Amino acid sequence: MIESVIAYFETIDPILAALYATLFTWLVTALGAAFVFFFKEMNKNVLDGMLGFTGGVMVAASVWSLLIPAIDMSEGEGFVQVVPAVLGFIMGAGFLFSIDKILPHLHVNFQKVEGVKTPWQKTTLMILAITLHNIPEGLAVGVLFGGVAAGIPEATIGGAVVLAIGIGLQNFPEGIAVAMPLRRMGLSRRKSFFYGQASAIVEPIAGVVGALAVTTFTPILPYALAFAAGAMIFVVVEEVIPEAQQNKSSDIATLGFIVGFIIMMTLDVALG
């Protein structure tokens, strides 16, 4: 089935494909958020396992789908070849670090508000935290499709589609992780679902912007791929893993991470 999806995406404009792919990742977030219509609470062990899975997918995607292609398409040898990936990675992590310090937000399992002081409600702050996660994910998918549009040999439709599938897989628990806490805070099921799915609305926007940026100025592709990887790794280390390790059953989160990493690595190597 995945091969059929790849074949279809090969027949359409890569920029349009980037939009479709990121709309898919948004839809999967909505499917996760829809769980709020059937359950008021999610078992903490299950949620931790899902968060661990999310982290594993993001790390594997950062390595196989982003960093390795960024290095392969860079000119030179040895240390020279890795420079674009290093610089892009630093810029991506630095960008998220700066946003993390400035933008007010609240993590799922944390009570402390981060960023500048604000009178905003906790529900708004938590939605902003998850929205922050989704920017590099949409960007990662977009820049790969942009590389295809620019004719870069190392950027393939298969790799971009597999990355979108991986991002979609980890967006499912993210949708649950937003909607469920909002429901516990007293919001209606409808509002919890709405805000849960809305947290991923930035992915199609970031995806199209990333694709257009790469096609407009092709030499930035290695930097853009590494930028997305740096941002995603920052999110995993700063937010996803600490949140998944809050409860006593940290082994479940660890196993979830391993499963997510293996699945994403396998998809990318076999189909990318």
mmCIF file of C-alpha atoms in Angstrom:
data_model
loop_
_atom_site.group_PDB
_atom_site.id
_atom_site.type_symbol
_atom_site.label_atom_id
_atom_site.label_comp_id
_atom_site.label_asym_id
_atom_site.label_seq_id
_atom_site.Cartn_x
_atom_site.Cartn_y
_atom_site.Cartn_z
ATOM 1 C CA MET A 1 0.000 0.000 0.000
ATOM 2 C CA ILE A 2 2.820 2.398 0.866
ATOM 3 C CA GLU A 3 4.343 1.733 -2.545
ATOM 4 C CA SER A 4 1.053 2.810 -4.155
ATOM 5 C CA VAL A 5 1.067 6.040 -2.147
ATOM 6 C CA ILE A 6 4.645 6.745 -3.215
ATOM 7 C CA ALA A 7 3.732 6.052 -6.854
ATOM 8 C CA TYR A 8 0.842 8.519 -6.635
ATOM 9 C CA PHE A 9 2.963 11.244 -5.069
ATOM 10 C CA GLU A 10 5.494 10.819 -7.868
ATOM 11 C CA THR A 11 2.797 11.920 -10.363
ATOM 12 C CA ILE A 12 1.940 15.262 -8.730
ATOM 13 C CA ASP A 13 3.790 18.508 -8.114
ATOM 14 C CA PRO A 14 6.167 18.127 -5.119
ATOM 15 C CA ILE A 15 4.913 21.347 -3.494
ATOM 16 C CA LEU A 16 1.343 20.065 -3.697
ATOM 17 C CA ALA A 17 2.606 16.734 -2.403
ATOM 18 C CA ALA A 18 4.133 18.527 0.604
ATOM 19 C CA LEU A 19 0.736 20.070 1.336
ATOM 20 C CA TYR A 20 -1.058 16.720 1.047
ATOM 21 C CA ALA A 21 1.528 14.960 3.221
ATOM 22 C CA THR A 22 1.345 17.518 6.010
ATOM 23 C CA LEU A 23 -2.447 17.595 5.828
ATOM 24 C CA PHE A 24 -2.221 13.851 6.451
ATOM 25 C CA THR A 25 -0.085 14.390 9.566
ATOM 26 C CA TRP A 26 -2.622 16.982 10.744
ATOM 27 C CA LEU A 27 -5.461 14.499 10.164
ATOM 28 C CA VAL A 28 -3.717 11.828 12.244
ATOM 29 C CA THR A 29 -3.402 14.344 15.083
ATOM 30 C CA ALA A 30 -7.156 14.902 14.817
ATOM 31 C CA LEU A 31 -7.752 11.136 14.997
ATOM 32 C CA GLY A 32 -5.772 11.007 18.218
ATOM 33 C CA ALA A 33 -7.623 13.985 19.645
ATOM 34 C CA ALA A 34 -10.930 12.270 18.758
ATOM 35 C CA PHE A 35 -10.283 9.761 21.548
ATOM 36 C CA VAL A 36 -11.640 12.419 23.887
ATOM 37 C CA PHE A 37 -15.150 11.594 22.635
ATOM 38 C CA PHE A 38 -14.818 8.040 23.954
ATOM 39 C CA PHE A 39 -12.625 8.404 27.047
ATOM 40 C CA LYS A 40 -12.326 11.095 29.708
ATOM 41 C CA GLU A 41 -8.912 9.934 30.909
ATOM 42 C CA MET A 42 -6.024 7.971 29.481
ATOM 43 C CA ASN A 43 -4.048 5.496 31.582
ATOM 44 C CA LYS A 44 -0.772 7.202 32.510
ATOM 45 C CA ASN A 45 1.291 4.140 31.597
ATOM 46 C CA VAL A 46 -0.295 4.080 28.131
ATOM 47 C CA LEU A 47 0.291 7.801 27.664
ATOM 48 C CA ASP A 48 3.922 7.479 28.779
ATOM 49 C CA GLY A 49 4.451 4.627 26.335
ATOM 50 C CA MET A 50 2.963 6.743 23.555
ATOM 51 C CA LEU A 51 5.175 9.698 24.439
ATOM 52 C CA GLY A 52 8.196 7.404 24.421
ATOM 53 C CA PHE A 53 7.107 6.092 21.015
ATOM 54 C CA THR A 54 6.863 9.691 19.785
ATOM 55 C CA GLY A 55 10.415 10.384 20.934
ATOM 56 C CA GLY A 56 11.761 7.262 19.247
ATOM 57 C CA VAL A 57 10.142 8.112 15.917
ATOM 58 C CA MET A 58 11.418 11.700 16.055
ATOM 59 C CA VAL A 59 15.011 10.672 16.815
ATOM 60 C CA ALA A 60 15.090 7.999 14.098
ATOM 61 C CA ALA A 61 13.532 10.389 11.581
ATOM 62 C CA SER A 62 16.085 13.050 12.490
ATOM 63 C CA VAL A 63 18.962 10.663 11.786
ATOM 64 C CA TRP A 64 17.847 8.605 8.769
ATOM 65 C CA SER A 65 15.467 11.011 7.039
ATOM 66 C CA LEU A 66 17.213 14.315 7.724
ATOM 67 C CA LEU A 67 20.829 14.254 8.932
ATOM 68 C CA ILE A 68 22.150 11.441 6.748
ATOM 69 C CA PRO A 69 20.620 12.910 3.540
ATOM 70 C CA ALA A 70 21.924 16.363 4.561
ATOM 71 C CA ILE A 71 25.455 14.973 4.849
ATOM 72 C CA ASP A 72 25.190 12.918 1.649
ATOM 73 C CA MET A 73 24.155 15.928 -0.450
ATOM 74 C CA SER A 74 26.876 18.208 0.953
ATOM 75 C CA GLU A 75 30.045 18.784 -1.057
ATOM 76 C CA GLY A 76 33.559 17.976 0.078
ATOM 77 C CA GLU A 77 34.928 15.156 2.207
ATOM 78 C CA GLY A 78 35.522 14.481 5.882
ATOM 79 C CA PHE A 79 34.981 17.433 8.192
ATOM 80 C CA VAL A 80 34.105 19.735 5.283
ATOM 81 C CA GLN A 81 31.206 17.547 4.195
ATOM 82 C CA VAL A 82 29.597 17.538 7.647
ATOM 83 C CA VAL A 83 29.803 21.318 8.178
ATOM 84 C CA PRO A 84 26.351 22.146 6.648
ATOM 85 C CA ALA A 85 24.699 19.479 8.795
ATOM 86 C CA VAL A 86 26.441 20.727 11.947
ATOM 87 C CA LEU A 87 25.554 24.364 11.289
ATOM 88 C CA GLY A 88 21.965 23.561 10.365
ATOM 89 C CA PHE A 89 21.566 21.341 13.422
ATOM 90 C CA ILE A 90 22.878 24.087 15.716
ATOM 91 C CA MET A 91 20.565 26.661 14.135
ATOM 92 C CA GLY A 92 17.535 24.380 14.483
ATOM 93 C CA ALA A 93 18.211 23.554 18.116
ATOM 94 C CA GLY A 94 19.066 27.196 18.823
ATOM 95 C CA PHE A 95 15.850 28.394 17.225
ATOM 96 C CA LEU A 96 13.697 26.087 19.358
ATOM 97 C CA PHE A 97 15.764 26.966 22.432
ATOM 98 C CA SER A 98 15.076 30.667 21.869
ATOM 99 C CA ILE A 99 11.370 30.107 21.228
ATOM 100 C CA ASP A 100 11.186 27.889 24.316
ATOM 101 C CA LYS A 101 12.555 30.714 26.455
ATOM 102 C CA ILE A 102 10.323 33.399 24.952
ATOM 103 C CA LEU A 103 6.970 31.803 24.104
ATOM 104 C CA PRO A 104 4.803 31.130 27.187
ATOM 105 C CA HIS A 105 3.824 27.446 27.328
ATOM 106 C CA LEU A 106 2.976 24.584 29.672
ATOM 107 C CA HIS A 107 3.949 20.948 29.162
ATOM 108 C CA VAL A 108 1.467 18.090 29.554
ATOM 109 C CA ASN A 109 2.783 16.696 32.859
ATOM 110 C CA PHE A 110 4.462 19.817 34.206
ATOM 111 C CA GLN A 111 2.842 22.509 36.338
ATOM 112 C CA LYS A 112 5.499 25.178 35.847
ATOM 113 C CA VAL A 113 4.856 27.721 33.107
ATOM 114 C CA GLU A 114 7.883 28.365 30.889
ATOM 115 C CA GLY A 115 8.703 31.433 28.821
ATOM 116 C CA VAL A 116 7.839 35.023 29.631
ATOM 117 C CA LYS A 117 5.180 35.724 32.265
ATOM 118 C CA THR A 118 1.648 35.887 30.923
ATOM 119 C CA PRO A 119 -1.948 35.954 32.194
ATOM 120 C CA TRP A 120 -2.943 33.295 29.638
ATOM 121 C CA GLN A 121 -4.821 30.248 30.893
ATOM 122 C CA LYS A 122 -3.168 26.849 31.316
ATOM 123 C CA THR A 123 -5.174 25.400 28.418
ATOM 124 C CA THR A 124 -3.763 28.009 26.035
ATOM 125 C CA LEU A 125 -0.234 27.472 27.330
ATOM 126 C CA MET A 126 -0.401 23.705 26.866
ATOM 127 C CA ILE A 127 -1.727 24.040 23.303
ATOM 128 C CA LEU A 128 1.175 26.374 22.528
ATOM 129 C CA ALA A 129 3.635 23.769 23.859
ATOM 130 C CA ILE A 130 2.371 21.059 21.491
ATOM 131 C CA THR A 131 2.104 23.539 18.615
ATOM 132 C CA LEU A 132 5.783 24.308 19.185
ATOM 133 C CA HIS A 133 6.512 20.578 18.687
ATOM 134 C CA ASN A 134 4.774 20.521 15.339
ATOM 135 C CA ILE A 135 6.636 23.324 13.573
ATOM 136 C CA PRO A 136 9.857 21.336 12.919
ATOM 137 C CA GLU A 137 7.838 18.241 11.993
ATOM 138 C CA GLY A 138 5.973 20.039 9.209
ATOM 139 C CA LEU A 139 9.166 21.768 8.131
ATOM 140 C CA ALA A 140 11.020 18.453 7.893
ATOM 141 C CA VAL A 141 8.446 16.966 5.528
ATOM 142 C CA GLY A 142 8.265 20.149 3.455
ATOM 143 C CA VAL A 143 11.986 20.547 2.879
ATOM 144 C CA LEU A 144 12.309 16.952 1.658
ATOM 145 C CA PHE A 145 9.560 17.474 -0.907
ATOM 146 C CA GLY A 146 11.194 20.790 -1.799
ATOM 147 C CA GLY A 147 14.419 18.924 -2.459
ATOM 148 C CA VAL A 148 12.558 16.644 -4.860
ATOM 149 C CA ALA A 149 11.114 19.683 -6.653
ATOM 150 C CA ALA A 150 14.622 21.154 -6.898
ATOM 151 C CA GLY A 151 15.917 17.950 -8.500
ATOM 152 C CA ILE A 152 18.332 16.966 -5.702
ATOM 153 C CA PRO A 153 19.180 13.250 -6.242
ATOM 154 C CA GLU A 154 19.450 12.517 -2.515
ATOM 155 C CA ALA A 155 15.906 13.829 -1.917
ATOM 156 C CA THR A 156 13.331 11.249 -3.007
ATOM 157 C CA ILE A 157 9.558 11.071 -2.973
ATOM 158 C CA GLY A 158 9.834 7.749 -1.169
ATOM 159 C CA GLY A 159 11.921 9.264 1.606
ATOM 160 C CA ALA A 160 9.560 12.217 1.970
ATOM 161 C CA VAL A 161 6.468 9.992 2.076
ATOM 162 C CA VAL A 162 8.040 7.678 4.658
ATOM 163 C CA LEU A 163 8.957 10.678 6.802
ATOM 164 C CA ALA A 164 5.355 11.941 6.587
ATOM 165 C CA ILE A 165 4.088 8.505 7.631
ATOM 166 C CA GLY A 166 6.491 8.455 10.576
ATOM 167 C CA ILE A 167 5.472 11.944 11.666
ATOM 168 C CA GLY A 168 1.847 10.883 11.335
ATOM 169 C CA LEU A 169 2.427 7.828 13.548
ATOM 170 C CA GLN A 170 3.833 9.933 16.348
ATOM 171 C CA ASN A 171 1.195 12.651 15.891
ATOM 172 C CA PHE A 172 -1.522 10.201 16.917
ATOM 173 C CA PRO A 173 -0.410 10.035 20.565
ATOM 174 C CA GLU A 174 0.295 13.761 20.491
ATOM 175 C CA GLY A 175 -3.351 14.404 19.655
ATOM 176 C CA ILE A 176 -4.360 12.276 22.639
ATOM 177 C CA ALA A 177 -1.767 13.992 24.840
ATOM 178 C CA VAL A 178 -3.338 17.385 24.169
ATOM 179 C CA ALA A 179 -7.050 16.562 24.160
ATOM 180 C CA MET A 180 -7.143 14.366 27.270
ATOM 181 C CA PRO A 181 -5.553 16.868 29.688
ATOM 182 C CA LEU A 182 -7.792 19.614 28.308
ATOM 183 C CA ARG A 183 -10.807 17.436 29.073
ATOM 184 C CA ARG A 184 -9.530 16.872 32.628
ATOM 185 C CA MET A 185 -9.193 20.638 33.014
ATOM 186 C CA GLY A 186 -12.935 20.961 32.510
ATOM 187 C CA LEU A 187 -13.298 21.738 28.798
ATOM 188 C CA SER A 188 -16.093 20.047 26.882
ATOM 189 C CA ARG A 189 -15.315 17.074 24.662
ATOM 190 C CA ARG A 190 -15.917 19.192 21.568
ATOM 191 C CA LYS A 191 -13.566 21.976 22.685
ATOM 192 C CA SER A 192 -10.919 19.484 23.806
ATOM 193 C CA PHE A 193 -11.020 17.848 20.390
ATOM 194 C CA PHE A 194 -10.950 21.180 18.581
ATOM 195 C CA TYR A 195 -7.905 22.467 20.432
ATOM 196 C CA GLY A 196 -6.206 19.069 20.252
ATOM 197 C CA GLN A 197 -6.366 18.902 16.463
ATOM 198 C CA ALA A 198 -5.700 22.633 16.076
ATOM 199 C CA SER A 199 -2.283 22.193 17.679
ATOM 200 C CA ALA A 200 -1.099 20.559 14.421
ATOM 201 C CA ILE A 201 -2.459 23.203 12.066
ATOM 202 C CA VAL A 202 1.053 24.656 11.800
ATOM 203 C CA GLU A 203 2.338 21.508 10.071
ATOM 204 C CA PRO A 204 0.787 22.160 6.617
ATOM 205 C CA ILE A 205 1.883 25.791 6.885
ATOM 206 C CA ALA A 206 5.457 24.892 7.856
ATOM 207 C CA GLY A 207 5.520 22.133 5.232
ATOM 208 C CA VAL A 208 4.598 24.389 2.324
ATOM 209 C CA VAL A 209 6.883 27.195 3.536
ATOM 210 C CA GLY A 210 9.791 24.746 3.826
ATOM 211 C CA ALA A 211 9.180 23.302 0.366
ATOM 212 C CA LEU A 212 8.940 26.724 -1.257
ATOM 213 C CA ALA A 213 12.060 27.957 0.530
ATOM 214 C CA VAL A 214 14.142 25.041 -0.734
ATOM 215 C CA THR A 215 12.891 25.353 -4.311
ATOM 216 C CA THR A 216 13.577 29.090 -4.257
ATOM 217 C CA PHE A 217 17.115 28.706 -2.957
ATOM 218 C CA THR A 218 18.287 25.128 -3.485
ATOM 219 C CA PRO A 219 21.710 25.378 -1.703
ATOM 220 C CA ILE A 220 19.961 25.725 1.667
ATOM 221 C CA LEU A 221 18.561 22.163 1.498
ATOM 222 C CA PRO A 222 21.303 20.454 3.584
ATOM 223 C CA TYR A 223 21.053 23.238 6.151
ATOM 224 C CA ALA A 224 17.241 23.085 6.143
ATOM 225 C CA LEU A 225 17.206 19.308 6.682
ATOM 226 C CA ALA A 226 19.682 19.580 9.550
ATOM 227 C CA PHE A 227 17.760 22.573 10.940
ATOM 228 C CA ALA A 228 14.613 20.441 11.177
ATOM 229 C CA ALA A 229 16.612 17.611 12.764
ATOM 230 C CA GLY A 230 18.116 19.931 15.375
ATOM 231 C CA ALA A 231 14.701 21.336 16.244
ATOM 232 C CA MET A 232 13.172 17.861 16.550
ATOM 233 C CA ILE A 233 15.991 16.526 18.727
ATOM 234 C CA PHE A 234 15.666 19.582 20.973
ATOM 235 C CA VAL A 235 11.948 18.858 21.425
ATOM 236 C CA VAL A 236 12.652 15.203 22.268
ATOM 237 C CA VAL A 237 15.350 15.959 24.857
ATOM 238 C CA GLU A 238 13.749 19.075 26.349
ATOM 239 C CA GLU A 239 10.118 17.989 26.466
ATOM 240 C CA VAL A 240 9.073 14.547 25.205
ATOM 241 C CA ILE A 241 11.470 12.363 27.227
ATOM 242 C CA PRO A 242 11.132 14.309 30.524
ATOM 243 C CA GLU A 243 7.333 14.204 30.233
ATOM 244 C CA ALA A 244 7.368 10.470 29.494
ATOM 245 C CA GLN A 245 9.577 9.815 32.541
ATOM 246 C CA GLN A 246 7.421 11.647 35.105
ATOM 247 C CA ASN A 247 5.753 8.512 36.484
ATOM 248 C CA LYS A 248 7.288 5.565 38.294
ATOM 249 C CA SER A 249 6.824 3.206 35.328
ATOM 250 C CA SER A 250 9.584 4.790 33.249
ATOM 251 C CA ASP A 251 10.392 1.407 31.688
ATOM 252 C CA ILE A 252 7.208 1.639 29.622
ATOM 253 C CA ALA A 253 8.283 4.977 28.172
ATOM 254 C CA THR A 254 11.734 3.554 27.422
ATOM 255 C CA LEU A 255 10.277 0.541 25.634
ATOM 256 C CA GLY A 256 7.947 2.853 23.704
ATOM 257 C CA PHE A 257 10.960 4.894 22.585
ATOM 258 C CA ILE A 258 12.759 1.767 21.358
ATOM 259 C CA VAL A 259 9.704 0.532 19.440
ATOM 260 C CA GLY A 260 9.184 3.933 17.808
ATOM 261 C CA PHE A 261 12.855 4.166 16.850
ATOM 262 C CA ILE A 262 12.897 0.685 15.303
ATOM 263 C CA ILE A 263 9.686 1.231 13.318
ATOM 264 C CA MET A 264 10.830 4.574 11.877
ATOM 265 C CA MET A 265 14.314 3.262 11.087
ATOM 266 C CA THR A 266 12.861 0.204 9.347
ATOM 267 C CA LEU A 267 10.406 2.248 7.290
ATOM 268 C CA ASP A 268 13.085 4.669 6.161
ATOM 269 C CA VAL A 269 15.681 2.049 5.249
ATOM 270 C CA ALA A 270 13.194 -0.294 3.545
ATOM 271 C CA LEU A 271 11.104 2.274 1.674
ATOM 272 C CA GLY A 272 12.952 5.599 1.757
#
